[in-house]
Amino acid sequence: MRFGFWTKNDQQTSAIIECCQHAEATGWDGLWFADHFMPNEENVDQPVHEAWSVLAALAVAVPRVRLGPLVAGNTYRSPALTAKIAATIDHLSGGRVVLGIGAGWQENEHEAYGFEFGTLRSRMDRFDEAVEIICSLLGNHRTNLDGEHYTVTEAPLDPKPIQSPIPLLIGGGGRRRTLRTTARWATEWNYWGMPEDIAELCSVLDGHCEAIGRDPSEISRSACALLFIGEDSAKLERFRAMDLGRATIVGTPAEVCEVVEQYRQVGVDELIIPDFTFGPMEAKKHSMDLFIKEVAPNFR
């Protein structure tokens, strides 16, 4: 298994680079960054950095690991721009970018910045066209598509990314549309979920693959979960009772290993750990190190 590190985008850029360099130096396999322009909260007066710009900096500052957005919102940029940015950062990184993309979901930033939000169906229709354009631009000499939402005419993308093909990760758990699009186009799929959630959605994804004649094993699977990890089980008790509204792992290294093994058993190739629960820098590094030294080696 691989283990990815996902750092918050409300930190100073120096802190982002510091913790990502620490992740690379201590053996993490990937760096991930959320693509948002403002918090999805009532209080929006909080700093949020633009994802692709930060990833360009990390491509130079962190020399070894994979990196990408988790995931880029399709509605925020034209597909041609997304493909161009990803290809450029792939060159800056020496061929390490993963192009993570999703249909877009955070309504308040669409309203604030004037991005068209529409219905879920219209966003998925746009997403399908966008992914087709991105894949064509990255792989073909010229791209033509006259769609309902996007039009490109004899469009080049030069230089092509170093990777051929560049990994395309689709994020989301929509059973009817998102996973169908994943089956057709993606090389990787990501979802926030516990092992039982991932197992169910993997079954749906496999079904979509089989319907179009694609080998499901061609798509690697990753999962995200919050983490509370510590050596003292008693001190973790208050976190066990918390409901943070998303997948959460709580435990000592041995207890965390039991959960990671469940992820492995359901076919997860990469577990991505956000640092959202880790606290300030020194506490964050302690949690990162505890996981990567005491948990990760059991699954490599």
Coordinates of C-alpha atoms in Angstrom, one line a residue:
M1 CA 0.0 0.0 0.0
R2 CA 0.9 3.6 -0.5
F3 CA 0.3 6.3 2.2
G4 CA -0.5 9.8 1.2
F5 CA -0.3 13.0 3.2
W6 CA -2.9 15.7 2.8
T7 CA -2.1 19.1 4.4
K8 CA -4.5 21.9 5.2
N9 CA -4.7 24.8 2.8
D10 CA -5.3 27.5 5.5
Q11 CA -1.7 27.5 6.7
Q12 CA 1.1 29.9 5.8
T13 CA 2.8 28.7 2.7
S14 CA 6.1 28.2 4.6
A15 CA 4.3 25.8 7.0
I16 CA 2.8 23.9 4.0
I17 CA 6.2 23.4 2.5
E18 CA 7.7 22.5 5.8
C19 CA 5.3 19.7 6.6
C20 CA 5.3 18.4 3.0
Q21 CA 9.1 18.3 3.1
H22 CA 8.9 16.4 6.4
A23 CA 6.5 14.0 4.8
E24 CA 8.8 13.3 1.9
A25 CA 11.9 12.9 4.1
T26 CA 10.2 10.5 6.5
G27 CA 8.8 8.1 3.9
W28 CA 5.3 9.2 2.8
D29 CA 4.4 8.3 -0.7
G30 CA 2.3 11.3 -1.9
L31 CA 1.2 14.8 -1.2
W32 CA -2.4 16.0 -1.7
F33 CA -4.0 19.5 -1.5
A34 CA -7.7 20.5 -1.6
D35 CA -9.0 22.7 -4.4
H36 CA -11.2 25.4 -2.8
F37 CA -11.2 29.2 -2.7
M38 CA -13.1 29.7 0.6
P39 CA -14.3 27.7 3.6
N40 CA -17.6 25.8 3.5
E41 CA -18.6 27.4 6.7
E42 CA -20.6 30.4 8.0
N43 CA -17.4 32.2 8.8
V44 CA -15.6 32.6 5.5
D45 CA -13.0 35.0 6.8
Q46 CA -10.3 32.4 6.8
P47 CA -7.3 32.0 4.5
V48 CA -7.5 29.4 1.7
H49 CA -4.6 29.0 -0.8
E50 CA -5.2 28.1 -4.5
A51 CA -4.4 24.5 -5.0
W52 CA -2.5 24.3 -8.3
S53 CA -0.3 27.3 -7.4
V54 CA 0.8 25.5 -4.2
L55 CA 1.3 22.3 -6.1
A56 CA 3.6 24.1 -8.5
A57 CA 5.7 25.2 -5.5
L58 CA 5.7 21.7 -4.0
A59 CA 6.8 20.3 -7.3
V60 CA 10.1 22.1 -6.9
A61 CA 10.4 22.1 -3.1
V62 CA 9.7 18.4 -2.6
P63 CA 11.7 16.2 -5.0
R64 CA 10.5 12.6 -4.7
V65 CA 6.8 11.9 -4.1
R66 CA 3.6 12.0 -6.2
L67 CA 1.5 15.1 -5.8
G68 CA -1.9 16.3 -6.9
P69 CA -5.2 18.1 -6.0
L70 CA -7.7 16.1 -4.1
V71 CA -9.6 17.0 -6.2
A72 CA -9.7 19.9 -8.6
G73 CA -13.2 21.2 -9.1
N74 CA -14.2 21.0 -12.8
T75 CA -16.4 24.0 -12.5
Y76 CA -13.6 26.4 -11.5
R77 CA -11.6 26.1 -14.7
S78 CA -12.0 25.1 -18.3
P79 CA -10.9 21.6 -19.1
A80 CA -8.2 22.9 -21.4
L81 CA -6.8 25.1 -18.7
T82 CA -6.8 22.2 -16.2
A83 CA -5.0 20.0 -18.7
K84 CA -2.4 22.7 -19.4
I85 CA -1.8 23.4 -15.7
A86 CA -1.4 19.7 -14.9
A87 CA 1.0 19.1 -17.8
T88 CA 3.1 22.1 -16.8
I89 CA 3.4 21.0 -13.2
D90 CA 4.2 17.5 -14.3
H91 CA 7.3 19.0 -16.0
L92 CA 8.2 21.1 -12.9
S93 CA 8.0 17.9 -10.8
G94 CA 9.9 15.7 -13.2
G95 CA 6.8 13.5 -13.9
R96 CA 5.1 13.1 -10.6
V97 CA 1.7 14.8 -10.9
V98 CA -1.6 13.0 -10.4
L99 CA -4.5 14.9 -12.1
G100 CA -7.2 14.6 -9.5
I101 CA -10.6 16.0 -10.6
G102 CA -14.2 16.0 -9.5
A103 CA -17.5 17.5 -10.7
G104 CA -17.5 20.3 -8.0
W105 CA -19.8 20.5 -5.0
Q106 CA -19.2 23.5 -2.7
E107 CA -22.2 25.8 -3.5
N108 CA -21.1 28.8 -1.4
E109 CA -17.9 29.4 -3.4
H110 CA -19.8 29.1 -6.7
E111 CA -22.2 31.8 -5.5
A112 CA -19.4 34.0 -4.2
Y113 CA -17.2 33.9 -7.2
G114 CA -19.8 33.6 -10.0
F115 CA -19.1 30.0 -11.1
E116 CA -22.1 28.3 -12.6
F117 CA -23.4 25.7 -10.1
G118 CA -26.5 24.4 -11.7
T119 CA -28.0 21.0 -10.9
L120 CA -26.2 17.9 -10.0
R121 CA -27.1 16.5 -13.4
S122 CA -25.8 19.5 -15.2
R123 CA -22.5 19.4 -13.3
M124 CA -22.1 15.7 -14.1
D125 CA -22.9 16.4 -17.8
R126 CA -20.2 19.1 -17.8
F127 CA -17.8 16.8 -16.0
D128 CA -18.2 14.0 -18.5
E129 CA -17.4 16.4 -21.4
A130 CA -14.5 17.9 -19.5
V131 CA -12.8 14.6 -18.7
E132 CA -13.1 13.5 -22.3
I133 CA -11.4 16.8 -23.4
I134 CA -8.7 16.5 -20.8
C135 CA -7.8 13.0 -21.7
S136 CA -7.7 13.8 -25.4
L137 CA -5.6 16.9 -24.9
L138 CA -3.1 15.1 -22.8
G139 CA -2.8 12.2 -25.2
N140 CA -3.5 13.4 -28.7
H141 CA -1.9 15.8 -31.2
R142 CA -5.1 17.8 -31.6
T143 CA -8.5 17.7 -29.9
N144 CA -11.9 18.5 -31.3
L145 CA -15.2 18.4 -29.3
D146 CA -18.3 20.3 -30.0
G147 CA -20.3 19.6 -26.8
E148 CA -23.2 21.0 -25.0
H149 CA -21.0 22.7 -22.5
Y150 CA -17.5 22.9 -24.0
T151 CA -16.1 23.4 -27.5
V152 CA -12.5 22.9 -28.5
T153 CA -11.3 23.1 -32.1
E154 CA -8.0 21.7 -33.4
A155 CA -6.7 22.3 -29.9
P156 CA -3.1 21.4 -29.1
L157 CA -1.4 20.7 -25.8
D158 CA 2.3 21.1 -26.1
P159 CA 4.5 20.1 -24.3
K160 CA 2.8 16.9 -23.4
P161 CA 3.3 15.8 -19.8
I162 CA 6.4 13.7 -19.0
Q163 CA 4.2 10.8 -17.9
S164 CA 2.4 9.0 -20.6
P165 CA -0.4 8.8 -19.7
I166 CA -0.6 11.2 -16.8
P167 CA -2.5 9.5 -13.9
L168 CA -6.2 10.7 -13.9
L169 CA -7.8 10.3 -10.5
I170 CA -11.6 10.9 -10.1
G171 CA -13.0 11.6 -6.7
G172 CA -16.5 10.9 -5.6
G173 CA -19.0 8.2 -4.7
G174 CA -21.9 8.8 -7.1
R175 CA -23.0 5.3 -8.0
R176 CA -24.8 6.1 -11.3
R177 CA -22.7 8.9 -12.8
T178 CA -19.4 9.5 -11.0
L179 CA -18.4 5.8 -10.9
R180 CA -19.5 5.3 -14.5
T181 CA -17.2 8.1 -15.6
T182 CA -14.4 6.7 -13.5
A183 CA -14.8 3.3 -15.1
R184 CA -14.5 4.9 -18.6
W185 CA -11.6 7.3 -18.1
A186 CA -9.8 7.1 -14.7
T187 CA -6.6 5.3 -13.7
E188 CA -7.3 6.0 -10.0
W189 CA -10.4 6.5 -7.9
N190 CA -10.7 8.2 -4.5
Y191 CA -13.4 8.4 -1.8
W192 CA -13.8 9.5 1.8
G193 CA -14.9 6.4 3.6
M194 CA -14.4 3.5 6.0
P195 CA -13.5 0.1 4.7
E196 CA -17.1 -1.1 4.5
D197 CA -18.0 2.0 2.5
I198 CA -15.1 1.5 0.1
A199 CA -16.0 -2.2 -0.4
E200 CA -19.6 -1.3 -1.5
L201 CA -18.5 1.4 -3.9
C202 CA -15.7 -0.8 -5.3
S203 CA -18.4 -3.4 -6.2
V204 CA -20.3 -0.7 -8.0
L205 CA -17.2 0.5 -9.9
D206 CA -16.3 -3.0 -10.9
G207 CA -19.8 -3.4 -12.3
H208 CA -19.5 -0.3 -14.4
C209 CA -16.1 -1.6 -15.7
E210 CA -17.5 -4.9 -16.6
A211 CA -20.4 -3.2 -18.5
I212 CA -17.9 -1.5 -20.8
G213 CA -15.5 -4.3 -21.1
R214 CA -12.7 -2.8 -18.9
D215 CA -10.6 -4.7 -16.5
P216 CA -11.5 -3.3 -13.0
S217 CA -7.9 -3.9 -11.8
E218 CA -6.7 -1.2 -14.2
I219 CA -8.1 1.4 -11.7
S220 CA -6.3 1.8 -8.4
R221 CA -8.4 2.7 -5.3
S222 CA -7.6 5.2 -2.6
A223 CA -9.5 6.2 0.5
C224 CA -9.3 9.2 2.9
A225 CA -9.9 9.2 6.6
L226 CA -9.2 11.5 9.5
L227 CA -6.7 10.1 12.0
F228 CA -6.3 10.4 15.8
I229 CA -3.2 8.4 16.7
G230 CA -1.3 8.1 20.0
E231 CA 0.6 5.8 22.3
D232 CA -1.8 6.1 25.2
S233 CA -5.1 4.5 24.5
A234 CA -6.8 6.2 27.5
K235 CA -6.0 9.6 26.1
L236 CA -7.8 8.7 22.9
E237 CA -11.1 7.9 24.5
R238 CA -12.7 11.3 24.0
F239 CA -11.9 11.1 20.3
R240 CA -13.6 7.7 19.9
A241 CA -16.9 9.2 20.9
M242 CA -16.7 12.1 18.5
D243 CA -18.7 12.1 15.3
L244 CA -16.9 14.4 12.8
G245 CA -19.3 13.5 10.0
R246 CA -16.7 11.7 7.9
A247 CA -14.5 8.6 8.0
T248 CA -12.3 8.7 11.1
I249 CA -9.6 6.3 12.5
V250 CA -8.8 6.5 16.2
G251 CA -6.3 4.4 18.0
T252 CA -2.8 3.4 19.1
P253 CA -0.5 2.2 16.3
A254 CA -1.6 -1.4 16.8
E255 CA -5.3 -0.4 16.7
V256 CA -4.8 1.7 13.6
C257 CA -3.0 -1.2 12.0
E258 CA -6.2 -3.3 12.4
V259 CA -8.2 -0.7 10.5
V260 CA -5.6 -0.3 7.8
E261 CA -5.6 -4.0 7.3
Q262 CA -9.4 -3.8 6.6
Y263 CA -8.7 -1.2 4.0
R264 CA -6.2 -3.4 2.4
Q265 CA -8.6 -6.4 2.4
V266 CA -11.2 -4.4 0.4
G267 CA -8.7 -3.4 -2.2
V268 CA -7.5 0.0 -1.2
D269 CA -4.1 0.7 -2.8
E270 CA -3.5 4.1 -1.1
L271 CA -4.7 5.5 2.2
I272 CA -4.6 9.2 2.4
I273 CA -4.3 10.9 5.8
P274 CA -5.3 14.5 6.2
D275 CA -3.5 16.5 8.9
F276 CA -6.7 18.3 9.9
T277 CA -6.7 16.7 13.3
F278 CA -3.0 16.9 14.0
G279 CA -2.7 20.3 15.6
P280 CA 0.3 22.7 15.4
M281 CA 3.6 21.8 13.6
E282 CA 5.4 19.8 16.3
A283 CA 2.3 17.8 17.3
K284 CA 1.6 17.3 13.6
K285 CA 5.1 15.9 12.9
H286 CA 4.7 13.6 15.9
S287 CA 1.5 12.1 14.6
M288 CA 2.9 11.8 11.1
D289 CA 6.0 10.0 12.4
L290 CA 4.0 7.7 14.6
F291 CA 1.9 6.6 11.7
I292 CA 4.7 6.3 9.1
K293 CA 7.1 4.5 11.5
E294 CA 4.7 2.3 13.4
V295 CA 1.9 1.6 11.0
A296 CA 3.0 2.0 7.4
P297 CA 5.8 -0.6 7.4
N298 CA 3.3 -3.4 8.2
F299 CA 1.7 -2.8 4.8
R300 CA 4.7 -2.3 2.5

